[in-house]
Amino acid sequence: YTAKLDKIEPSFTVAASDNKASGAWHGANFTVTASGAGNISGNTYYSGTASNPTTQGATQSVNSNTSVNGTVYYFKVCSGTGICKTSSYTAKLDKTKPSCEFSGENSTWTNNIITVNAKCNDSLSGCTDATASKSWQFSSGTAGAQNLSYTIIDKAGNSNTCSKTVNVYVDKTGPSTPTSGAIGNVSGSNTTGTIQTVAGGSTDSGIGQITYKYLVTTTSTQPANTDSRFSTNRNFTRSCGTTYYA
């Protein structure tokens, strides 16, 4: 009489083809396989989405054109003596690239620091902490279109490089006001003015608009305010041979 006895519960492992742990996000289709049981009485593998699978097979394929979020696959291994053990694997699949969103641009001049923000959006696996957000600061000397680029990655490994041209207008530099010398032609009659002093009220708004006001002497009669270097159309005033204009 030959006696055979196997009372050992099957011991086996369940692993994904890309070696990611149960519950981790995957960025591509993968398989999950149970293996390693070595009962002397032999082993039979079962797998499926039922908690007590009855379909023989050691491998389950996780395939989707879009996503799988939390599907649980069960693996049961039974020895030749009918002793069974069950394990499971939670599958998560995200094959969609994340998207990004920009905010903070301005289209008019300011003398404040402008911060343009970008953030990563991903409704499945979520964005990695390292690429969840990014910001750029513009403090001075900036005008018009700025080309920004931002690479984002989700927790499944999908990446996307977002590029955007944003408008930023920042001017924090004060004017350098000339205090002497010839202004040049200040009227249609080619009258020449010479700066005597800077009149009170010369301003720099800090937003790209500089207004200079001067007291000048002229070589002839009161000049007209037609010179292109003076952006205002306000009238001149004249007193004691001196012309005040802005």
CSV table of C-alpha atoms in Angstrom, one decimal:
chain,number,residue,atom,x,y,z
A,1,TYR,CA,0.0,0.0,0.0
A,2,THR,CA,1.4,3.4,-1.0
A,3,ALA,CA,0.2,6.2,1.2
A,4,LYS,CA,0.1,9.8,-0.1
A,5,LEU,CA,-0.9,12.7,2.1
A,6,ASP,CA,-1.0,16.4,1.3
A,7,LYS,CA,-2.5,18.7,4.0
A,8,ILE,CA,-0.5,21.8,3.0
A,9,GLU,CA,-2.4,25.0,1.9
A,10,PRO,CA,-1.2,26.2,-1.5
A,11,SER,CA,1.3,29.0,-1.4
A,12,PHE,CA,1.5,31.2,-4.5
A,13,THR,CA,2.1,34.7,-5.7
A,14,VAL,CA,0.1,37.1,-7.9
A,15,ALA,CA,2.0,39.6,-10.0
A,16,ALA,CA,1.4,42.0,-12.9
A,17,SER,CA,3.4,41.7,-16.1
A,18,ASP,CA,4.9,45.2,-15.4
A,19,ASN,CA,5.6,44.3,-11.8
A,20,LYS,CA,3.4,47.1,-10.4
A,21,ALA,CA,1.7,46.3,-7.1
A,22,SER,CA,-2.0,45.7,-6.6
A,23,GLY,CA,-3.9,49.0,-6.6
A,24,ALA,CA,-1.2,50.9,-8.5
A,25,TRP,CA,-2.0,52.8,-11.7
A,26,HIS,CA,-0.9,51.3,-15.0
A,27,GLY,CA,-0.5,53.3,-18.2
A,28,ALA,CA,-0.8,50.4,-20.7
A,29,ASN,CA,-2.6,47.1,-21.0
A,30,PHE,CA,-1.2,44.4,-18.8
A,31,THR,CA,-1.8,40.9,-17.4
A,32,VAL,CA,-1.9,39.5,-13.9
A,33,THR,CA,-0.8,35.9,-13.3
A,34,ALA,CA,-0.8,33.6,-10.3
A,35,SER,CA,2.2,31.2,-10.0
A,36,GLY,CA,4.5,29.4,-7.7
A,37,ALA,CA,2.2,26.8,-6.0
A,38,GLY,CA,4.1,23.5,-5.5
A,39,ASN,CA,1.9,21.0,-3.7
A,40,ILE,CA,3.0,17.4,-4.1
A,41,SER,CA,-0.5,16.5,-4.9
A,42,GLY,CA,-0.5,19.0,-7.8
A,43,ASN,CA,-2.4,22.3,-8.2
A,44,THR,CA,-5.2,23.7,-10.2
A,45,TYR,CA,-5.5,27.5,-10.8
A,46,TYR,CA,-8.8,29.4,-11.2
A,47,SER,CA,-9.2,33.1,-11.8
A,48,GLY,CA,-11.9,35.7,-12.7
A,49,THR,CA,-13.8,38.7,-11.2
A,50,ALA,CA,-16.0,36.5,-9.0
A,51,SER,CA,-14.7,36.2,-5.4
A,52,ASN,CA,-14.8,32.4,-5.7
A,53,PRO,CA,-13.7,31.9,-9.3
A,54,THR,CA,-14.6,28.6,-10.9
A,55,THR,CA,-13.0,29.1,-14.4
A,56,GLN,CA,-9.7,27.5,-14.7
A,57,GLY,CA,-6.7,29.7,-15.6
A,58,ALA,CA,-3.9,31.4,-13.9
A,59,THR,CA,-3.8,34.7,-15.9
A,60,GLN,CA,-6.2,37.6,-16.4
A,61,SER,CA,-5.7,40.3,-19.0
A,62,VAL,CA,-6.5,43.9,-18.3
A,63,ASN,CA,-7.3,45.5,-21.6
A,64,SER,CA,-9.2,48.7,-22.3
A,65,ASN,CA,-9.1,51.5,-24.8
A,66,THR,CA,-9.8,54.0,-22.0
A,67,SER,CA,-9.6,53.1,-18.4
A,68,VAL,CA,-10.1,50.5,-15.6
A,69,ASN,CA,-10.6,51.9,-12.1
A,70,GLY,CA,-10.5,49.4,-9.3
A,71,THR,CA,-11.6,46.1,-10.9
A,72,VAL,CA,-10.7,43.2,-8.6
A,73,TYR,CA,-9.4,40.0,-10.1
A,74,TYR,CA,-9.5,36.9,-7.9
A,75,PHE,CA,-7.1,33.9,-8.1
A,76,LYS,CA,-7.7,30.6,-6.4
A,77,VAL,CA,-5.3,27.7,-6.2
A,78,CYS,CA,-6.4,24.2,-5.1
A,79,SER,CA,-4.2,21.3,-4.2
A,80,GLY,CA,-4.9,17.8,-5.5
A,81,THR,CA,-6.4,17.0,-2.1
A,82,GLY,CA,-8.9,19.9,-2.4
A,83,ILE,CA,-7.3,22.4,-0.1
A,84,CYS,CA,-7.7,25.9,-1.7
A,85,LYS,CA,-6.4,29.4,-1.1
A,86,THR,CA,-7.6,32.6,-2.7
A,87,SER,CA,-5.8,35.9,-3.4
A,88,SER,CA,-6.7,39.1,-5.3
A,89,TYR,CA,-5.3,41.9,-7.4
A,90,THR,CA,-6.9,45.3,-7.8
A,91,ALA,CA,-6.4,46.6,-11.4
A,92,LYS,CA,-6.3,50.3,-12.3
A,93,LEU,CA,-5.6,51.4,-15.9
A,94,ASP,CA,-5.3,55.0,-17.1
A,95,LYS,CA,-4.3,55.5,-20.8
A,96,THR,CA,-5.4,59.1,-21.1
A,97,LYS,CA,-2.9,62.0,-21.1
A,98,PRO,CA,-3.4,64.7,-18.4
A,99,SER,CA,-4.4,68.2,-19.5
A,100,CYS,CA,-3.2,71.6,-18.2
A,101,GLU,CA,-4.8,74.9,-17.5
A,102,PHE,CA,-3.1,78.4,-17.5
A,103,SER,CA,-4.3,81.5,-15.6
A,104,GLY,CA,-3.0,84.9,-14.6
A,105,GLU,CA,-2.1,86.6,-17.8
A,106,ASN,CA,-2.9,90.3,-18.3
A,107,SER,CA,-3.5,92.3,-21.4
A,108,THR,CA,-3.0,95.8,-20.0
A,109,TRP,CA,0.0,97.5,-18.5
A,110,THR,CA,0.7,97.1,-14.7
A,111,ASN,CA,3.4,98.0,-12.3
A,112,ASN,CA,2.7,94.9,-10.2
A,113,ILE,CA,4.5,91.6,-10.4
A,114,ILE,CA,2.4,89.2,-12.6
A,115,THR,CA,2.3,85.5,-11.8
A,116,VAL,CA,1.1,83.2,-14.5
A,117,ASN,CA,0.0,79.8,-13.1
A,118,ALA,CA,-0.4,76.4,-14.8
A,119,LYS,CA,-1.9,73.3,-13.2
A,120,CYS,CA,-2.2,69.7,-14.2
A,121,ASN,CA,-5.7,68.1,-14.5
A,122,ASP,CA,-6.3,64.4,-14.5
A,123,SER,CA,-9.6,62.8,-13.5
A,124,LEU,CA,-8.3,59.2,-13.2
A,125,SER,CA,-4.9,58.5,-11.7
A,126,GLY,CA,-4.3,62.1,-10.8
A,127,CYS,CA,-1.2,64.2,-11.4
A,128,THR,CA,2.2,63.5,-9.9
A,129,ASP,CA,3.1,65.9,-7.1
A,130,ALA,CA,6.2,67.1,-9.0
A,131,THR,CA,4.1,68.3,-12.0
A,132,ALA,CA,0.8,69.2,-10.3
A,133,SER,CA,1.4,73.0,-10.8
A,134,LYS,CA,4.0,75.5,-12.1
A,135,SER,CA,4.2,79.2,-12.0
A,136,TRP,CA,6.2,81.9,-13.8
A,137,GLN,CA,6.8,85.4,-12.3
A,138,PHE,CA,7.3,88.5,-14.5
A,139,SER,CA,8.6,91.5,-12.5
A,140,SER,CA,9.8,94.1,-15.0
A,141,GLY,CA,10.6,94.9,-18.6
A,142,THR,CA,8.1,92.5,-20.0
A,143,ALA,CA,5.6,93.3,-22.8
A,144,GLY,CA,3.4,91.2,-25.0
A,145,ALA,CA,3.4,87.5,-25.8
A,146,GLN,CA,5.3,85.1,-23.7
A,147,ASN,CA,5.8,81.5,-24.8
A,148,LEU,CA,5.4,79.1,-21.9
A,149,SER,CA,5.9,75.3,-21.8
A,150,TYR,CA,5.0,72.9,-19.1
A,151,THR,CA,5.4,69.1,-19.1
A,152,ILE,CA,3.0,67.2,-16.9
A,153,ILE,CA,2.8,63.5,-15.8
A,154,ASP,CA,0.0,61.5,-14.2
A,155,LYS,CA,0.4,58.7,-11.8
A,156,ALA,CA,0.0,56.1,-14.5
A,157,GLY,CA,3.0,57.5,-16.3
A,158,ASN,CA,1.1,59.3,-19.1
A,159,SER,CA,2.8,62.6,-20.0
A,160,ASN,CA,1.8,65.7,-21.9
A,161,THR,CA,3.7,68.9,-22.8
A,162,CYS,CA,1.4,71.9,-22.8
A,163,SER,CA,2.5,75.1,-24.6
A,164,LYS,CA,0.7,78.4,-24.5
A,165,THR,CA,1.4,82.0,-25.5
A,166,VAL,CA,0.2,84.3,-22.8
A,167,ASN,CA,0.0,88.1,-22.7
A,168,VAL,CA,2.0,89.8,-20.0
A,169,TYR,CA,2.6,93.6,-19.6
A,170,VAL,CA,4.8,94.7,-16.7
A,171,ASP,CA,6.6,98.0,-16.4
A,172,LYS,CA,8.3,98.8,-13.0
A,173,THR,CA,11.0,101.1,-14.3
A,174,GLY,CA,10.8,104.8,-13.8
A,175,PRO,CA,11.6,107.3,-16.6
A,176,SER,CA,15.0,108.9,-17.1
A,177,THR,CA,14.0,112.5,-17.6
A,178,PRO,CA,16.4,114.7,-19.5
A,179,THR,CA,17.1,118.0,-17.7
A,180,SER,CA,19.1,120.0,-20.3
A,181,GLY,CA,19.9,120.3,-23.9
A,182,ALA,CA,18.0,121.0,-27.1
A,183,ILE,CA,14.6,119.4,-27.5
A,184,GLY,CA,14.7,120.0,-31.2
A,185,ASN,CA,11.8,121.0,-33.5
A,186,VAL,CA,8.7,121.5,-31.4
A,187,SER,CA,6.4,123.1,-34.0
A,188,GLY,CA,5.4,122.9,-37.6
A,189,SER,CA,7.4,126.1,-38.2
A,190,ASN,CA,10.6,124.4,-37.2
A,191,THR,CA,11.0,126.4,-34.0
A,192,THR,CA,13.7,125.0,-31.7
A,193,GLY,CA,13.2,124.7,-28.0
A,194,THR,CA,15.9,124.3,-25.3
A,195,ILE,CA,15.1,122.7,-22.0
A,196,GLN,CA,15.5,125.1,-19.1
A,197,THR,CA,14.2,122.9,-16.3
A,198,VAL,CA,11.8,120.0,-15.7
A,199,ALA,CA,8.5,121.3,-14.8
A,200,GLY,CA,6.7,119.9,-11.8
A,201,GLY,CA,4.3,117.1,-12.7
A,202,SER,CA,6.5,114.9,-14.9
A,203,THR,CA,5.2,111.4,-14.3
A,204,ASP,CA,5.7,107.8,-15.1
A,205,SER,CA,2.5,105.8,-14.4
A,206,GLY,CA,4.6,102.6,-14.2
A,207,ILE,CA,2.4,101.0,-16.9
A,208,GLY,CA,4.2,102.1,-20.0
A,209,GLN,CA,2.8,105.6,-20.1
A,210,ILE,CA,5.4,108.3,-19.5
A,211,THR,CA,4.5,112.0,-19.5
A,212,TYR,CA,7.3,114.6,-19.4
A,213,LYS,CA,6.6,118.3,-18.7
A,214,TYR,CA,9.2,121.0,-19.3
A,215,LEU,CA,9.8,124.7,-19.2
A,216,VAL,CA,11.5,125.8,-22.4
A,217,THR,CA,12.7,128.9,-24.1
A,218,THR,CA,12.1,129.2,-27.8
A,219,THR,CA,13.8,131.1,-30.6
A,220,SER,CA,10.7,132.6,-32.0
A,221,THR,CA,7.1,132.9,-31.4
A,222,GLN,CA,5.1,130.5,-29.3
A,223,PRO,CA,5.4,127.0,-30.9
A,224,ALA,CA,2.6,124.8,-31.8
A,225,ASN,CA,2.1,121.4,-30.0
A,226,THR,CA,2.6,119.3,-33.1
A,227,ASP,CA,5.9,117.6,-32.5
A,228,SER,CA,5.5,113.8,-32.5
A,229,ARG,CA,7.7,113.4,-29.5
A,230,PHE,CA,5.1,115.0,-27.3
A,231,SER,CA,2.1,112.6,-27.0
A,232,THR,CA,-0.4,115.0,-25.5
A,233,ASN,CA,-2.6,117.4,-27.3
A,234,ARG,CA,-3.0,119.7,-24.3
A,235,ASN,CA,-2.6,123.4,-25.1
A,236,PHE,CA,0.7,125.3,-24.2
A,237,THR,CA,0.9,128.1,-21.8
A,238,ARG,CA,3.3,131.0,-22.2
A,239,SER,CA,4.6,133.5,-19.7
A,240,CYS,CA,7.5,136.0,-19.8
A,241,GLY,CA,9.1,134.5,-22.8
A,242,THR,CA,8.9,131.0,-21.4
A,243,THR,CA,6.6,128.3,-22.8
A,244,TYR,CA,5.3,125.5,-20.5
A,245,TYR,CA,4.1,122.5,-22.3
A,246,ALA,CA,3.5,118.8,-21.7
